[in-house]
């Protein structure tokens, strides 16, 4: 590099914008392949605050052998509840992870592989790199022939590549101690949770209760949380304390936006968050690894690498997201109809979303786990 983190201009092979799961994995992969990588995040501390319920499917956990997974709770099943008392039970092997710690470990792994990590650095990407504003107010120019946009739902890199802002629903979540125990994720579909649903996830000694809604039924995310807490409070131990609150945006467009020119996008920035379940960590990790390899290839002179990445991303995710989008539409249009029609639409949608995990069996001994 022709500069240091404190200088006004840095020159590198690959600029990665955003040190969430997608960006850190991309930066690590590109650095391991020999590229000079700069990874920037606007937050002063990677992963903080965590805007996540932390469910990581076991299939995605298996690909993270290079970090210890900070596990709060092992999960076996998912129960999807609909009005009228119907329940759909799905196999759902995985873990509730401590997201802040996971993000920090992934970013540290990227730095260990040789990427230069700059936090507190808000990037405004363009076709040749990014103008950045650092926490103290000073500017920084990063020049790079290849840019990986892994900057989440509102991705400025996606906007710079000419993509429209994604449609998102608003999520809110509380962490309560003690929780209710168990190894099942619980999903609550109620007519008032317009555009989304509620969840109750066990997380070690505590639990996470959250909702995501689009506001169309006139209920805000905090109001929806109160409603859901009323529904589940009978099952929670007495004397519980509120440990944390969080929230955030969950993209529901479900359209792959893989990038353009010398920009490639990964994770939520690429539109990979599942429009029905709101799950995005697994896709962020997978697309991040693919993006990092493609970026390093392009930096080393492989002129087709970025275009191949974009094509492969669309091939892997395009039709699955489209099907999920259709199921989501079906659920939303039946929300105001009778309970049976609504329940059937929910069951069809979630059965499809959970299909891949039905036959999965995992050897936990093969995973790099740490109970936290
Ligand atoms: C409340 C909530 C609960 C969720 N629960 C789950 C769950 O249980 N399981 C699951 O799979 N998914 C869940 N999700 C979705 C999941 O969190 C995302 O899909 C996942 O974080 C996507 O990872 P990413 O790396 O693409 O983006 P992000 O994790 O959003 O990371 C993007 C990074 O880019 C940085 N950034 C943004 N703009 C700039 C800029 N201009 N310059 C520099 N840096 C920038 C941000 O600071 C951030 O660190 C949840 C989402 C919410 C909101």
Tab-separated table of C-alpha atoms in Angstrom, residues 99-344:
chain	number	residue	atom	x	y	z
A	99	UNK	CA	-23.501	-11.980	17.015
A	100	UNK	CA	-21.271	-9.146	18.247
A	101	UNK	CA	-18.563	-11.620	19.201
A	102	UNK	CA	-18.953	-13.560	15.943
A	103	UNK	CA	-18.601	-10.378	13.855
A	104	UNK	CA	-15.531	-9.338	15.850
A	105	UNK	CA	-13.905	-12.734	15.364
A	106	UNK	CA	-14.601	-12.721	11.628
A	107	UNK	CA	-13.081	-9.245	11.257
A	108	UNK	CA	-10.062	-10.322	13.334
A	109	UNK	CA	-9.637	-13.348	11.041
A	110	UNK	CA	-9.602	-10.983	8.036
A	111	UNK	CA	-6.955	-8.816	9.726
A	112	UNK	CA	-4.909	-11.912	10.633
A	113	UNK	CA	-4.972	-12.903	6.959
A	114	UNK	CA	-3.452	-9.507	6.083
A	115	UNK	CA	-6.433	-7.188	5.429
A	116	UNK	CA	-6.124	-3.648	6.784
A	117	UNK	CA	-9.197	-3.085	8.988
A	118	UNK	CA	-10.284	0.532	9.494
A	119	UNK	CA	-13.225	1.095	11.843
A	120	UNK	CA	-15.134	4.327	12.475
A	121	UNK	CA	-14.816	4.972	8.754
A	122	UNK	CA	-17.913	5.789	6.684
A	123	UNK	CA	-17.336	5.127	2.997
A	124	UNK	CA	-18.949	6.865	0.040
A	125	UNK	CA	-18.055	4.465	-2.743
A	126	UNK	CA	-17.605	5.382	-6.397
A	127	UNK	CA	-16.312	3.469	-9.400
A	128	UNK	CA	-12.667	3.871	-8.405
A	129	UNK	CA	-12.736	3.356	-4.625
A	130	UNK	CA	-14.321	5.473	-1.917
A	131	UNK	CA	-14.172	8.813	-0.159
A	132	UNK	CA	-14.331	8.089	3.537
A	133	UNK	CA	-15.094	10.137	6.618
A	134	UNK	CA	-13.383	8.962	9.786
A	135	UNK	CA	-14.703	9.254	13.344
A	136	UNK	CA	-12.621	12.376	14.094
A	137	UNK	CA	-13.996	14.095	10.978
A	138	UNK	CA	-10.880	13.682	8.812
A	139	UNK	CA	-11.245	12.488	5.248
A	140	UNK	CA	-9.565	9.490	3.692
A	141	UNK	CA	-9.420	8.455	0.049
A	142	UNK	CA	-9.136	4.759	-0.747
A	143	UNK	CA	-8.303	3.897	-4.346
A	144	UNK	CA	-9.074	0.360	-5.496
A	145	UNK	CA	-9.660	-1.275	-8.890
A	146	UNK	CA	-12.126	-3.749	-7.295
A	147	UNK	CA	-14.809	-2.886	-4.737
A	148	UNK	CA	-16.846	-5.356	-2.685
A	149	UNK	CA	-20.008	-3.792	-1.269
A	150	UNK	CA	-20.967	-5.665	1.900
A	151	UNK	CA	-22.570	-2.670	3.557
A	152	UNK	CA	-25.939	-4.087	4.557
A	153	UNK	CA	-29.583	-3.317	3.714
A	154	UNK	CA	-29.090	0.357	2.797
A	155	UNK	CA	-25.844	-0.326	0.923
A	156	UNK	CA	-24.332	2.896	-0.443
A	157	UNK	CA	-22.175	0.672	-2.664
A	158	UNK	CA	-25.295	-0.829	-4.278
A	159	UNK	CA	-26.591	2.698	-4.889
A	160	UNK	CA	-23.236	3.667	-6.437
A	161	UNK	CA	-23.585	0.638	-8.752
A	162	UNK	CA	-26.986	1.896	-9.889
A	163	UNK	CA	-29.310	-0.349	-7.870
A	164	UNK	CA	-32.419	0.960	-6.137
A	165	UNK	CA	-32.789	0.969	-2.360
A	166	UNK	CA	-34.322	-2.323	-1.185
A	167	UNK	CA	-37.702	-2.598	0.462
A	168	UNK	CA	-37.216	-3.354	4.173
A	169	UNK	CA	-39.348	-4.136	7.213
A	170	UNK	CA	-38.499	-2.796	10.651
A	171	UNK	CA	-37.456	-5.185	13.415
A	172	UNK	CA	-37.333	-4.739	17.191
A	173	UNK	CA	-36.080	-7.236	19.757
A	174	UNK	CA	-35.700	-7.546	23.533
A	175	UNK	CA	-33.443	-9.941	25.433
A	176	UNK	CA	-34.881	-11.177	28.725
A	177	UNK	CA	-33.207	-13.014	31.599
A	178	UNK	CA	-34.111	-15.677	32.562
A	179	UNK	CA	-35.616	-17.117	29.402
A	180	UNK	CA	-37.880	-20.072	28.876
A	181	UNK	CA	-35.288	-22.731	27.890
A	182	UNK	CA	-35.726	-25.344	25.174
A	183	UNK	CA	-34.091	-26.011	21.826
A	184	UNK	CA	-36.853	-24.773	19.524
A	185	UNK	CA	-37.129	-21.536	17.611
A	186	UNK	CA	-40.713	-20.308	17.799
A	187	UNK	CA	-42.228	-18.219	15.034
A	188	UNK	CA	-45.527	-16.364	15.545
A	189	UNK	CA	-47.691	-15.331	12.635
A	190	UNK	CA	-50.511	-13.021	13.647
A	191	UNK	CA	-52.690	-10.878	11.370
A	192	UNK	CA	-51.367	-7.710	13.073
A	193	UNK	CA	-47.705	-8.530	12.293
A	194	UNK	CA	-48.157	-7.133	8.813
A	195	UNK	CA	-45.234	-7.773	6.455
A	196	UNK	CA	-43.426	-9.942	8.998
A	197	UNK	CA	-43.791	-12.104	12.104
A	198	UNK	CA	-42.770	-12.477	15.730
A	199	UNK	CA	-40.101	-14.764	17.212
A	200	UNK	CA	-39.163	-16.286	20.531
A	201	UNK	CA	-35.650	-17.740	20.542
A	202	UNK	CA	-34.016	-19.447	23.540
A	203	UNK	CA	-30.490	-18.100	24.084
A	204	UNK	CA	-28.786	-19.933	26.951
A	205	UNK	CA	-30.020	-18.468	30.242
A	206	UNK	CA	-31.920	-15.740	28.404
A	207	UNK	CA	-34.322	-15.499	25.475
A	208	UNK	CA	-34.848	-13.152	22.543
A	209	UNK	CA	-38.322	-11.944	21.725
A	210	UNK	CA	-38.658	-9.949	18.537
A	211	UNK	CA	-40.896	-8.833	15.708
A	212	UNK	CA	-40.503	-7.472	12.209
A	213	UNK	CA	-43.382	-5.480	10.700
A	214	UNK	CA	-43.970	-3.125	7.791
A	215	UNK	CA	-46.388	-0.867	9.679
A	216	UNK	CA	-49.232	-1.404	7.165
A	217	UNK	CA	-51.606	-2.679	9.853
A	218	UNK	CA	-50.926	0.450	11.923
A	219	UNK	CA	-48.783	-1.283	14.539
A	220	UNK	CA	-45.187	-0.180	15.118
A	221	UNK	CA	-42.400	-2.633	15.957
A	222	UNK	CA	-42.289	-1.622	19.683
A	223	UNK	CA	-46.089	-1.992	19.929
A	224	UNK	CA	-45.878	-5.385	18.241
A	225	UNK	CA	-43.255	-6.491	20.809
A	226	UNK	CA	-45.605	-5.572	23.661
A	227	UNK	CA	-48.356	-7.573	21.987
A	228	UNK	CA	-46.104	-10.606	21.568
A	229	UNK	CA	-44.784	-10.372	25.140
A	230	UNK	CA	-48.406	-10.486	26.283
A	231	UNK	CA	-48.806	-13.731	24.315
A	232	UNK	CA	-45.725	-15.474	25.733
A	233	UNK	CA	-45.448	-13.963	29.232
A	234	UNK	CA	-47.209	-16.923	30.884
A	235	UNK	CA	-44.313	-19.184	29.872
A	236	UNK	CA	-41.522	-16.915	31.092
A	237	UNK	CA	-40.104	-17.327	34.598
A	238	UNK	CA	-41.143	-14.638	37.098
A	239	UNK	CA	-38.754	-11.832	38.031
A	240	UNK	CA	-37.247	-11.606	34.560
A	241	UNK	CA	-35.018	-8.653	33.704
A	242	UNK	CA	-34.661	-6.758	30.466
A	243	UNK	CA	-31.036	-7.289	29.397
A	244	UNK	CA	-30.967	-5.565	26.024
A	245	UNK	CA	-33.021	-4.022	23.256
A	246	UNK	CA	-32.093	-3.796	19.608
A	247	UNK	CA	-33.669	-3.406	16.208
A	248	UNK	CA	-32.879	-2.835	12.582
A	249	UNK	CA	-33.954	-3.203	9.009
A	250	UNK	CA	-34.632	-6.527	7.329
A	251	UNK	CA	-34.628	-6.477	3.513
A	252	UNK	CA	-37.618	-8.226	1.950
A	253	UNK	CA	-37.207	-7.397	-1.753
A	254	UNK	CA	-35.651	-10.806	-2.435
A	255	UNK	CA	-34.029	-9.698	-5.702
A	256	UNK	CA	-30.390	-10.414	-6.382
A	257	UNK	CA	-28.401	-7.220	-7.029
A	258	UNK	CA	-24.919	-8.615	-7.717
A	259	UNK	CA	-23.135	-5.388	-8.693
A	260	UNK	CA	-21.912	-3.771	-11.884
A	261	UNK	CA	-18.604	-2.838	-13.527
A	262	UNK	CA	-15.784	-3.201	-10.988
A	263	UNK	CA	-18.261	-3.378	-8.074
A	264	UNK	CA	-19.562	-6.677	-6.696
A	265	UNK	CA	-22.077	-6.910	-3.867
A	266	UNK	CA	-22.495	-9.546	-1.132
A	267	UNK	CA	-24.868	-10.397	1.732
A	268	UNK	CA	-27.776	-8.046	2.475
A	269	UNK	CA	-26.252	-5.472	0.106
A	270	UNK	CA	-26.762	-7.972	-2.733
A	271	UNK	CA	-30.414	-8.539	-1.760
A	272	UNK	CA	-29.773	-12.055	-0.422
A	273	UNK	CA	-31.747	-11.793	2.834
A	274	UNK	CA	-34.635	-14.277	2.658
A	275	UNK	CA	-37.809	-12.224	2.063
A	276	UNK	CA	-40.004	-14.578	4.085
A	277	UNK	CA	-37.839	-15.685	7.032
A	278	UNK	CA	-35.566	-12.626	7.217
A	279	UNK	CA	-32.556	-14.936	7.575
A	280	UNK	CA	-29.398	-13.523	6.024
A	281	UNK	CA	-26.281	-14.663	7.895
A	282	UNK	CA	-25.761	-17.898	5.946
A	283	UNK	CA	-26.117	-16.145	2.578
A	284	UNK	CA	-23.819	-13.345	3.781
A	285	UNK	CA	-21.112	-15.862	4.693
A	286	UNK	CA	-21.432	-17.839	1.467
A	287	UNK	CA	-21.588	-14.848	-0.867
A	288	UNK	CA	-18.793	-13.126	1.082
A	289	UNK	CA	-16.451	-16.067	0.493
A	290	UNK	CA	-17.366	-16.159	-3.206
A	291	UNK	CA	-16.952	-12.375	-3.549
A	292	UNK	CA	-13.542	-12.401	-1.849
A	293	UNK	CA	-12.242	-15.093	-4.192
A	294	UNK	CA	-13.632	-13.296	-7.259
A	295	UNK	CA	-12.195	-9.938	-6.152
A	296	UNK	CA	-8.735	-11.445	-5.627
A	297	UNK	CA	-8.978	-13.148	-9.020
A	298	UNK	CA	-9.884	-9.868	-10.722
A	299	UNK	CA	-7.078	-8.029	-8.922
A	300	UNK	CA	-4.653	-10.680	-10.183
A	301	UNK	CA	-5.735	-10.089	-13.792
A	302	UNK	CA	-8.625	-12.536	-14.326
A	303	UNK	CA	-10.823	-10.229	-16.404
A	304	UNK	CA	-13.920	-12.478	-16.212
A	305	UNK	CA	-13.876	-13.054	-12.438
A	306	UNK	CA	-16.340	-10.335	-11.395
A	307	UNK	CA	-18.849	-11.131	-14.127
A	308	UNK	CA	-18.647	-14.837	-13.263
A	309	UNK	CA	-19.343	-14.003	-9.615
A	310	UNK	CA	-22.405	-11.977	-10.570
A	311	UNK	CA	-23.724	-14.760	-12.773
A	312	UNK	CA	-23.128	-17.453	-10.156
A	313	UNK	CA	-24.803	-15.385	-7.438
A	314	UNK	CA	-27.915	-15.024	-9.597
A	315	UNK	CA	-27.837	-18.760	-10.417
A	316	UNK	CA	-27.505	-19.844	-6.779
A	317	UNK	CA	-30.006	-17.445	-5.207
A	318	UNK	CA	-32.203	-16.048	-7.980
A	319	UNK	CA	-34.967	-18.633	-8.292
A	320	UNK	CA	-35.067	-19.565	-4.573
A	321	UNK	CA	-35.549	-15.892	-3.651
A	322	UNK	CA	-38.176	-15.491	-6.338
A	323	UNK	CA	-40.168	-18.440	-4.960
A	324	UNK	CA	-39.872	-17.030	-1.434
A	325	UNK	CA	-41.058	-13.642	-2.693
A	326	UNK	CA	-44.137	-15.276	-4.202
A	327	UNK	CA	-44.901	-17.136	-0.946
A	328	UNK	CA	-44.470	-13.909	0.997
A	329	UNK	CA	-46.937	-12.170	-1.316
A	330	UNK	CA	-49.393	-15.011	-0.768
A	331	UNK	CA	-49.098	-14.672	3.015
A	332	UNK	CA	-49.548	-10.901	2.871
A	333	UNK	CA	-52.607	-11.083	0.619
A	334	UNK	CA	-54.286	-13.667	2.869
A	335	UNK	CA	-53.452	-11.811	6.102
A	336	UNK	CA	-56.847	-10.113	6.233
A	337	UNK	CA	-58.824	-13.171	5.139
A	338	UNK	CA	-60.086	-15.952	7.400
A	339	UNK	CA	-57.692	-17.675	9.815
A	340	UNK	CA	-57.634	-20.949	7.873
A	341	UNK	CA	-56.601	-19.347	4.556
A	342	UNK	CA	-53.937	-17.292	6.332
A	343	UNK	CA	-52.624	-20.331	8.239
A	344	UNK	CA	-52.395	-22.406	5.057
